[in-house]
Short mmCIF file of C-alpha atoms in Angstrom, two decimals:
data_model
loop_
_atom_site.label_atom_id
_atom_site.label_comp_id
_atom_site.label_asym_id
_atom_site.label_seq_id
_atom_site.Cartn_x
_atom_site.Cartn_y
_atom_site.Cartn_z
CA GLN F 25 106.83 -190.28 -109.07
CA PRO F 26 104.78 -192.41 -111.46
CA THR F 27 106.42 -195.78 -110.73
CA VAL F 28 106.97 -197.88 -107.64
CA ALA F 29 110.55 -198.21 -106.43
CA LEU F 30 111.70 -201.53 -105.02
CA SER F 31 114.54 -200.07 -102.95
CA THR F 32 115.72 -196.77 -101.51
CA THR F 33 118.56 -196.74 -104.04
CA GLU F 34 116.08 -197.03 -106.88
CA ALA F 35 113.81 -194.34 -105.40
CA GLU F 36 116.75 -191.96 -105.00
CA TYR F 37 118.01 -192.77 -108.50
CA MET F 38 114.60 -191.95 -109.99
CA ALA F 39 114.47 -188.74 -107.94
CA MET F 40 117.96 -187.82 -109.18
CA SER F 41 116.76 -188.40 -112.73
CA SER F 42 113.81 -186.07 -112.21
CA ALA F 43 115.99 -183.41 -110.54
CA ALA F 44 118.51 -183.69 -113.37
CA GLN F 45 115.81 -183.14 -116.00
CA GLU F 46 114.67 -179.97 -114.23
CA GLY F 47 118.25 -178.80 -113.68
CA LEU F 48 119.17 -179.34 -117.32
CA TRP F 49 116.08 -177.44 -118.45
CA LEU F 50 117.05 -174.52 -116.19
CA ARG F 51 120.61 -174.75 -117.51
CA GLY F 52 119.29 -174.46 -121.07
CA LEU F 53 117.15 -171.47 -120.13
CA SER F 54 120.13 -169.81 -118.47
CA GLU F 55 122.26 -170.42 -121.55
CA GLU F 56 119.62 -168.77 -123.74
CA ILE F 57 119.55 -165.70 -121.51
CA GLU F 58 123.27 -165.50 -120.78
CA ARG F 59 126.26 -167.39 -122.04
CA SER F 60 126.82 -171.10 -121.66
CA SER F 61 128.39 -172.53 -118.53
CA GLN F 62 131.45 -174.75 -118.59
CA ILE F 63 130.66 -175.96 -115.07
CA PRO F 64 128.47 -179.07 -114.70
CA THR F 65 125.10 -178.65 -113.03
CA GLN F 66 125.46 -179.95 -109.47
CA ILE F 67 122.94 -182.42 -108.05
CA PHE F 68 123.34 -183.22 -104.37
CA CYS F 69 122.30 -186.64 -103.12
CA ASP F 70 122.49 -188.49 -99.83
CA ASN F 71 122.36 -192.03 -101.19
CA GLN F 72 125.75 -193.50 -102.10
CA GLY F 73 124.17 -196.41 -103.99
CA ALA F 74 122.15 -194.14 -106.28
CA ARG F 75 125.14 -191.87 -106.85
CA ASN F 76 127.38 -194.82 -107.71
CA LEU F 77 124.75 -196.24 -110.05
CA ALA F 78 124.63 -192.93 -111.91
CA LEU F 79 128.41 -192.57 -112.02
CA ASN F 80 129.56 -196.02 -113.08
CA GLY F 81 126.41 -197.82 -114.14
CA ALA F 82 127.84 -201.20 -113.27
CA TYR F 83 125.33 -203.99 -113.74
CA GLN F 84 123.87 -205.21 -110.46
CA PRO F 85 121.21 -207.90 -110.19
CA ARG F 86 119.25 -205.67 -107.79
CA THR F 87 119.13 -202.76 -110.25
CA LYS F 88 118.59 -204.58 -113.54
CA HIS F 89 114.87 -203.77 -113.54
CA ILE F 90 115.29 -199.97 -113.31
CA ASP F 91 113.58 -198.30 -116.24
CA VAL F 92 116.06 -197.40 -118.98
CA ARG F 93 114.73 -193.83 -119.21
CA HIS F 94 116.54 -192.97 -115.97
CA HIS F 95 119.93 -194.01 -117.35
CA PHE F 96 120.28 -190.80 -119.38
CA LEU F 97 122.08 -189.55 -116.26
CA ARG F 98 125.21 -191.44 -117.26
CA GLU F 99 125.33 -189.78 -120.67
CA ARG F 100 124.95 -186.31 -119.16
CA ILE F 101 127.70 -187.04 -116.62
CA GLN F 102 130.06 -188.20 -119.38
CA ALA F 103 129.21 -185.05 -121.36
CA LYS F 104 130.12 -183.03 -118.24
CA LEU F 105 126.67 -181.46 -118.08
CA LEU F 106 125.87 -183.01 -114.68
CA ALA F 107 127.83 -183.78 -111.54
CA PHE F 108 126.48 -185.69 -108.55
CA THR F 109 127.90 -184.79 -105.18
CA TYR F 110 127.35 -186.85 -102.05
CA ILE F 111 126.05 -184.86 -99.09
CA PRO F 112 125.39 -186.66 -95.79
CA THR F 113 121.72 -186.79 -94.84
CA ASN F 114 122.22 -184.47 -91.87
CA ARG F 115 123.45 -181.74 -94.25
CA MET F 116 120.58 -181.93 -96.77
CA VAL F 117 118.95 -178.51 -96.39
CA ALA F 118 116.17 -179.42 -98.84
CA ASP F 119 114.78 -181.77 -96.18
CA SER F 120 112.89 -178.80 -94.74
CA LEU F 121 110.76 -178.85 -97.90
CA THR F 122 110.11 -182.58 -98.03
CA LYS F 123 110.17 -184.05 -94.51
CA ALA F 124 108.68 -183.54 -91.10
CA LEU F 125 111.61 -182.30 -89.01
CA ASP F 126 112.02 -181.31 -85.39
CA VAL F 127 112.22 -177.57 -84.71
CA GLU F 128 116.01 -177.51 -84.35
CA LYS F 129 116.70 -179.30 -87.65
CA PHE F 130 114.02 -177.29 -89.48
CA SER F 131 115.46 -174.00 -88.20
CA ALA F 132 118.97 -175.03 -89.25
CA CYS F 133 117.74 -175.95 -92.74
CA ILE F 134 115.94 -172.68 -93.37
CA ARG F 135 118.94 -170.70 -92.06
CA CYS F 136 121.19 -172.55 -94.54
CA GLN F 137 118.75 -171.70 -97.33
CA GLY F 138 118.99 -168.03 -96.37
CA LEU F 139 115.31 -167.85 -95.45
CA ARG F 140 116.02 -166.72 -91.89
CA LYS F 141 118.98 -165.30 -89.98
#
């Protein structure tokens, strides 16, 4: 990520913004190939603060400095193109791709991804 985050909420919010951009691009590609989807693209996150910031956008002194470019999330949520779902950290299967995990957690993650039985 090209900027420095001042909190975990901000870091997660910026990551959600990046994931949403990629997801919306893939959604557009899918719509060109097939027909359009009426279901919002799901983004899973494990940070309640970042999710709440995207959903309601209430002004908070601690988040006033977040770059405006990330706030497009709110518009896409209102347009029903995106939906953010809270998933507890211990259920985030993508962690196997981004974090150093113990063998048990890593094995559970790759099983959930269908990479191993």
